[in-house]
Structure formats: structure tokens, C-alpha cells
mmCIF file of C-alpha atoms in Angstrom:
data_model
loop_
_atom_site.group_PDB
_atom_site.id
_atom_site.type_symbol
_atom_site.label_atom_id
_atom_site.label_comp_id
_atom_site.label_asym_id
_atom_site.label_seq_id
_atom_site.Cartn_x
_atom_site.Cartn_y
_atom_site.Cartn_z
ATOM 1 C CA MET A 1 -29.361 -21.588 5.111
ATOM 2 C CA ARG A 2 -25.973 -20.954 6.604
ATOM 3 C CA LEU A 3 -24.408 -23.460 9.005
ATOM 4 C CA SER A 4 -22.659 -22.261 12.119
ATOM 5 C CA ALA A 5 -19.068 -23.318 12.771
ATOM 6 C CA LYS A 6 -20.319 -25.421 15.673
ATOM 7 C CA ARG A 7 -22.763 -27.277 13.396
ATOM 8 C CA VAL A 8 -20.082 -27.860 10.748
ATOM 9 C CA GLY A 9 -17.779 -29.247 13.461
ATOM 10 C CA ALA A 10 -20.517 -31.610 14.660
ATOM 11 C CA LEU A 11 -21.087 -32.895 11.132
ATOM 12 C CA SER A 12 -17.378 -33.425 10.738
ATOM 13 C CA THR A 13 -17.135 -35.322 14.026
ATOM 14 C CA ARG A 14 -20.061 -37.530 13.073
ATOM 15 C CA HIS A 15 -18.520 -38.196 9.677
ATOM 16 C CA VAL A 16 -15.195 -39.181 11.255
ATOM 17 C CA LYS A 17 -16.932 -41.509 13.721
ATOM 18 C CA HIS A 18 -18.925 -43.123 10.926
ATOM 19 C CA LEU A 19 -15.783 -43.529 8.817
ATOM 20 C CA ARG A 20 -13.877 -45.158 11.705
ATOM 21 C CA HIS A 21 -16.739 -47.577 12.422
ATOM 22 C CA ALA A 22 -17.103 -48.493 8.746
ATOM 23 C CA CYS A 23 -13.348 -49.130 8.456
ATOM 24 C CA GLN A 24 -13.313 -51.169 11.671
ATOM 25 C CA ASP A 25 -16.184 -53.311 10.365
ATOM 26 C CA LEU A 26 -14.187 -54.064 7.205
ATOM 27 C CA ILE A 27 -11.123 -54.970 9.293
ATOM 28 C CA ASP A 28 -13.226 -57.244 11.515
ATOM 29 C CA ASP A 29 -14.558 -58.976 8.393
ATOM 30 C CA LEU A 30 -10.989 -60.009 7.512
ATOM 31 C CA GLY A 31 -10.998 -62.506 10.401
ATOM 32 C CA LEU A 32 -7.461 -61.683 11.502
ATOM 33 C CA PRO A 33 -5.962 -63.460 14.519
ATOM 34 C CA PRO A 34 -5.521 -61.462 17.752
ATOM 35 C CA GLU A 35 -1.837 -60.971 16.944
ATOM 36 C CA PHE A 36 -1.015 -60.088 13.362
ATOM 37 C CA THR A 37 1.397 -58.118 11.237
ATOM 38 C CA VAL A 38 0.735 -55.904 8.250
ATOM 39 C CA PRO A 39 2.376 -58.445 5.887
ATOM 40 C CA LEU A 40 -0.003 -61.099 7.275
ATOM 41 C CA VAL A 41 -2.934 -58.837 6.335
ATOM 42 C CA ALA A 42 -1.552 -58.726 2.774
ATOM 43 C CA GLU A 43 -1.219 -62.511 2.699
ATOM 44 C CA ARG A 44 -4.735 -63.123 4.061
ATOM 45 C CA LEU A 45 -6.286 -60.529 1.761
ATOM 46 C CA GLY A 46 -4.520 -62.061 -1.239
ATOM 47 C CA GLU A 47 -5.844 -65.510 -0.304
ATOM 48 C CA ARG A 48 -9.340 -64.124 0.096
ATOM 49 C CA ARG A 49 -9.182 -62.370 -3.285
ATOM 50 C CA GLY A 50 -7.640 -65.379 -5.037
ATOM 51 C CA ARG A 51 -4.665 -63.362 -6.296
ATOM 52 C CA PRO A 52 -1.387 -62.739 -4.526
ATOM 53 C CA ILE A 53 -0.437 -59.381 -3.112
ATOM 54 C CA VAL A 54 3.248 -58.790 -3.730
ATOM 55 C CA LEU A 55 5.040 -56.377 -1.399
ATOM 56 C CA ALA A 56 7.850 -54.624 -3.264
ATOM 57 C CA PRO A 57 10.298 -52.352 -1.398
ATOM 58 C CA LEU A 58 11.663 -49.860 -3.922
ATOM 59 C CA GLU A 59 13.512 -46.563 -3.954
ATOM 60 C CA LEU A 60 10.573 -44.596 -5.315
ATOM 61 C CA GLY A 61 12.365 -41.258 -5.162
ATOM 62 C CA ALA A 62 9.374 -39.431 -6.601
ATOM 63 C CA GLY A 63 9.134 -36.629 -4.061
ATOM 64 C CA SER A 64 5.930 -37.240 -2.136
ATOM 65 C CA LEU A 65 5.205 -40.703 -3.553
ATOM 66 C CA TYR A 66 5.732 -43.262 -0.803
ATOM 67 C CA GLY A 67 3.445 -46.036 -1.941
ATOM 68 C CA LEU A 68 1.619 -47.302 -4.955
ATOM 69 C CA TRP A 69 -0.775 -50.124 -5.771
ATOM 70 C CA LEU A 70 -0.499 -51.685 -9.213
ATOM 71 C CA ALA A 71 -3.173 -54.145 -10.279
ATOM 72 C CA THR A 72 -2.044 -56.557 -12.953
ATOM 73 C CA ALA A 73 -4.060 -59.324 -14.554
ATOM 74 C CA THR A 74 -2.684 -61.905 -12.109
ATOM 75 C CA ALA A 75 -1.532 -60.087 -8.967
ATOM 76 C CA ASP A 76 -1.647 -56.897 -6.949
ATOM 77 C CA VAL A 77 1.707 -55.218 -6.367
ATOM 78 C CA ILE A 78 2.216 -52.797 -3.519
ATOM 79 C CA ALA A 79 5.383 -50.813 -4.050
ATOM 80 C CA TYR A 80 6.579 -48.912 -1.004
ATOM 81 C CA GLU A 81 9.521 -46.669 -0.207
ATOM 82 C CA SER A 82 12.442 -48.768 0.994
ATOM 83 C CA ARG A 83 14.407 -45.800 2.382
ATOM 84 C CA THR A 84 12.170 -45.007 5.330
ATOM 85 C CA THR A 85 11.541 -46.454 8.774
ATOM 86 C CA ARG A 86 9.943 -49.856 9.212
ATOM 87 C CA LEU A 87 6.918 -48.264 10.911
ATOM 88 C CA HIS A 88 6.474 -45.880 7.976
ATOM 89 C CA GLN A 89 6.805 -48.785 5.539
ATOM 90 C CA HIS A 90 4.074 -50.689 7.394
ATOM 91 C CA HIS A 91 1.869 -47.605 7.317
ATOM 92 C CA ILE A 92 2.396 -47.244 3.576
ATOM 93 C CA ILE A 93 1.584 -50.929 3.003
ATOM 94 C CA ALA A 94 -1.479 -50.726 5.278
ATOM 95 C CA HIS A 95 -2.639 -47.642 3.362
ATOM 96 C CA GLU A 96 -2.397 -49.413 0.009
ATOM 97 C CA LEU A 97 -4.063 -52.545 1.451
ATOM 98 C CA ALA A 98 -6.884 -50.295 2.629
ATOM 99 C CA HIS A 99 -7.423 -49.151 -0.959
ATOM 100 C CA ILE A 100 -7.751 -52.803 -1.989
ATOM 101 C CA ILE A 101 -10.096 -53.624 0.920
ATOM 102 C CA HIS A 102 -12.305 -50.643 0.104
ATOM 103 C CA GLY A 103 -12.357 -51.561 -3.589
ATOM 104 C CA HIS A 104 -10.968 -48.207 -4.654
ATOM 105 C CA HIS A 105 -10.127 -47.759 -8.276
ATOM 106 C CA GLY A 106 -7.258 -45.802 -9.687
ATOM 107 C CA SER A 107 -6.474 -44.682 -13.141
ATOM 108 C CA HIS A 108 -6.379 -47.164 -15.948
ATOM 109 C CA LEU A 109 -3.244 -45.538 -17.268
ATOM 110 C CA ASP A 110 -4.982 -43.712 -20.080
ATOM 111 C CA GLY A 111 -3.891 -40.336 -18.747
ATOM 112 C CA ASP A 112 -0.452 -39.036 -17.888
ATOM 113 C CA SER A 113 1.425 -42.003 -16.491
ATOM 114 C CA SER A 114 4.932 -40.682 -17.035
ATOM 115 C CA ASP A 115 5.827 -40.994 -13.323
ATOM 116 C CA LEU A 116 4.773 -44.647 -13.361
ATOM 117 C CA TYR A 117 6.908 -45.439 -16.384
ATOM 118 C CA ARG A 118 9.811 -43.387 -15.040
ATOM 119 C CA LEU A 119 9.737 -45.508 -11.870
ATOM 120 C CA PHE A 120 9.199 -48.776 -13.774
ATOM 121 C CA PRO A 121 10.820 -48.310 -17.191
ATOM 122 C CA ASP A 122 10.641 -52.046 -17.977
ATOM 123 C CA LEU A 123 6.960 -52.274 -17.124
ATOM 124 C CA ASP A 124 4.788 -53.412 -19.991
ATOM 125 C CA PRO A 125 1.741 -51.101 -19.970
ATOM 126 C CA ALA A 126 -0.396 -53.964 -21.283
ATOM 127 C CA LEU A 127 0.212 -55.884 -18.022
ATOM 128 C CA VAL A 128 -1.147 -53.148 -15.765
ATOM 129 C CA ARG A 129 -4.924 -52.911 -15.416
ATOM 130 C CA GLY A 130 -4.828 -49.988 -13.027
ATOM 131 C CA ALA A 131 -2.621 -47.987 -10.733
ATOM 132 C CA LEU A 132 -3.435 -46.104 -7.582
ATOM 133 C CA ALA A 133 -0.946 -43.754 -6.022
ATOM 134 C CA ARG A 134 -1.475 -41.516 -3.022
ATOM 135 C CA SER A 135 -2.792 -38.105 -3.985
ATOM 136 C CA THR A 136 -4.136 -35.776 -1.293
ATOM 137 C CA TYR A 137 -5.753 -36.429 2.071
ATOM 138 C CA ALA A 138 -8.710 -34.287 0.999
ATOM 139 C CA ASP A 139 -9.747 -36.999 -1.454
ATOM 140 C CA HIS A 140 -12.490 -39.291 -0.045
ATOM 141 C CA GLN A 141 -10.629 -42.493 -1.008
ATOM 142 C CA GLU A 142 -7.488 -41.199 0.683
ATOM 143 C CA ARG A 143 -9.376 -40.393 3.906
ATOM 144 C CA GLU A 144 -10.790 -43.936 3.935
ATOM 145 C CA ALA A 145 -7.366 -45.457 3.283
ATOM 146 C CA GLU A 146 -5.626 -43.321 5.924
ATOM 147 C CA THR A 147 -8.271 -44.109 8.529
ATOM 148 C CA MET A 148 -8.119 -47.839 7.864
ATOM 149 C CA ALA A 149 -4.305 -47.842 7.781
ATOM 150 C CA SER A 150 -4.206 -46.175 11.202
ATOM 151 C CA LEU A 151 -6.697 -48.678 12.625
ATOM 152 C CA LEU A 152 -4.759 -51.611 11.151
ATOM 153 C CA LEU A 153 -1.484 -50.352 12.634
ATOM 154 C CA MET A 154 -3.054 -49.806 16.052
ATOM 155 C CA ALA A 155 -4.512 -53.323 16.032
ATOM 156 C CA ALA A 156 -1.267 -54.861 14.772
ATOM 157 C CA SER A 157 0.688 -53.212 17.590
ATOM 158 C CA ARG A 158 -1.636 -54.519 20.321
ATOM 159 C CA ARG A 159 -0.585 -57.566 22.210
ATOM 160 C CA PRO A 160 -3.016 -59.711 24.148
ATOM 161 C CA PRO A 161 -2.558 -59.570 27.926
ATOM 162 C CA ALA A 162 0.221 -61.810 29.115
ATOM 163 C CA GLN A 163 -0.970 -65.093 30.559
ATOM 164 C CA PRO A 164 0.146 -65.745 34.120
ATOM 165 C CA GLU A 165 3.131 -68.018 34.113
ATOM 166 C CA ARG A 166 2.645 -71.425 35.632
ATOM 167 C CA THR A 167 5.136 -72.622 38.141
ATOM 168 C CA ALA A 168 7.043 -75.667 36.983
ATOM 169 C CA PRO A 169 6.500 -78.592 39.404
ATOM 170 C CA GLU A 170 10.204 -78.790 40.201
ATOM 171 C CA ALA A 171 10.226 -75.109 41.237
ATOM 172 C CA ALA A 172 6.995 -75.208 43.263
ATOM 173 C CA GLY A 173 8.724 -76.385 46.458
ATOM 174 C CA LEU A 174 11.410 -73.732 46.206
ATOM 175 C CA LEU A 175 8.807 -71.021 45.566
ATOM 176 C CA ALA A 176 6.786 -72.162 48.605
ATOM 177 C CA ARG A 177 9.889 -71.989 50.833
ATOM 178 C CA LEU A 178 10.752 -68.498 49.512
ATOM 179 C CA GLU A 179 7.229 -67.242 50.139
ATOM 180 C CA HIS A 180 7.288 -68.737 53.647
ATOM 181 C CA SER A 181 10.651 -67.116 54.443
ATOM 182 C CA LEU A 182 9.284 -63.754 53.259
ATOM 183 C CA GLY A 183 6.343 -64.154 55.587
ATOM 184 C CA ARG A 184 3.774 -64.683 52.837
ATOM 185 C CA THR A 185 1.100 -67.237 53.354
ATOM 186 C CA GLY A 186 -0.764 -66.817 50.074
ATOM 187 C CA ARG A 187 -3.043 -64.150 51.605
ATOM 188 C CA GLY A 188 -1.186 -61.202 50.158
ATOM 189 C CA PRO A 189 1.888 -59.352 51.385
ATOM 190 C CA GLY A 190 2.977 -60.261 54.886
#
């Protein structure tokens, strides 16, 4: 049976909606405060996992490699490109955090890890249990990580509505006189 383009598009839309809802549920489970930063997510996630998440700005210089998650026996290290904008850095960190939140697994360094050792020549391979570097967006794990990273960044950039300022008692009299002189009686514009 052949699917029409319209049907394929509908499946894709449903898949995207499901992916966004699943990612949002995982974010909600983190119990983040209304105002948070991406580094706070790393701190909270590290506390929850019982192992620190170390954020390491580095000059990765590996072409399209902007971020990388290294899992060692005692900590998770998120290396991110230091020579990019702060917003891009936060996106990279959020992307790698999303891999951790989703429980994605990378290679266990049994294959070709020459790029890893070129970037970290002093790294003892015995210390690294796994490494996960961004590959392509077509990969299922990458779609999950990109979706969650975008949701995290949107939530981190939101600010709760400003609370109305209270008038200090010493300014209340002055404010009342100003309102009176402008013809306002507290019933709206005069």
C-alpha cells in the first residue's frame, strides 16, 4: 500500500507533536523553578543523578563538532565550543543535557575515536566509559536531543509576569496628589 504525501505529512506532524510532548514531560519531571538557566539544569540533573555534570568550554575546532558528552566513572563532562555566541553555547549544552536526560548511549570508544583523542590528547581512554558527539539530525537520538534543547531554551528565556510594584508608604501621599492634579480619581483616566 502506498501512502499519499498528505498522509505522510500527517504522520510526520503527529510524530513531532508526540516527540514535543514526551520531551516536555521529561523537562517537567526535572522540577525546575519558574526561572532557570541552562547551567542550573546541569547542576540539578547532576544532583539527581548523584554525579556532577562538568561544563567545559573548549576550542573544539573539529569542523562541525560543537558539543560532546563524555561519561567517566565519576562524572559527566559536557564539552562545548567556546568560540561561539553565548546563546549557541547554551543550546549546545542543552542538547548534550538532553542526551543525558533521555538516557542516550554513545560509543564505548571501541571504534574509531581518533577525533576524541585528537581533541583530548591527555585523556586516559580507561577513564572514559562512553562518548556521545552530535552526528546528524536524521538520527532519532539527535531529533530527541534537538527538540528537548529547543524546549529547554524557550523555557529558560521565559520570565514570569512582572508583579505590580507596591507604592512605598512615604510616596503614597505624593502619588495621590499627582493623580488628583491630573484629574484621576482612581476610576481610570480623567
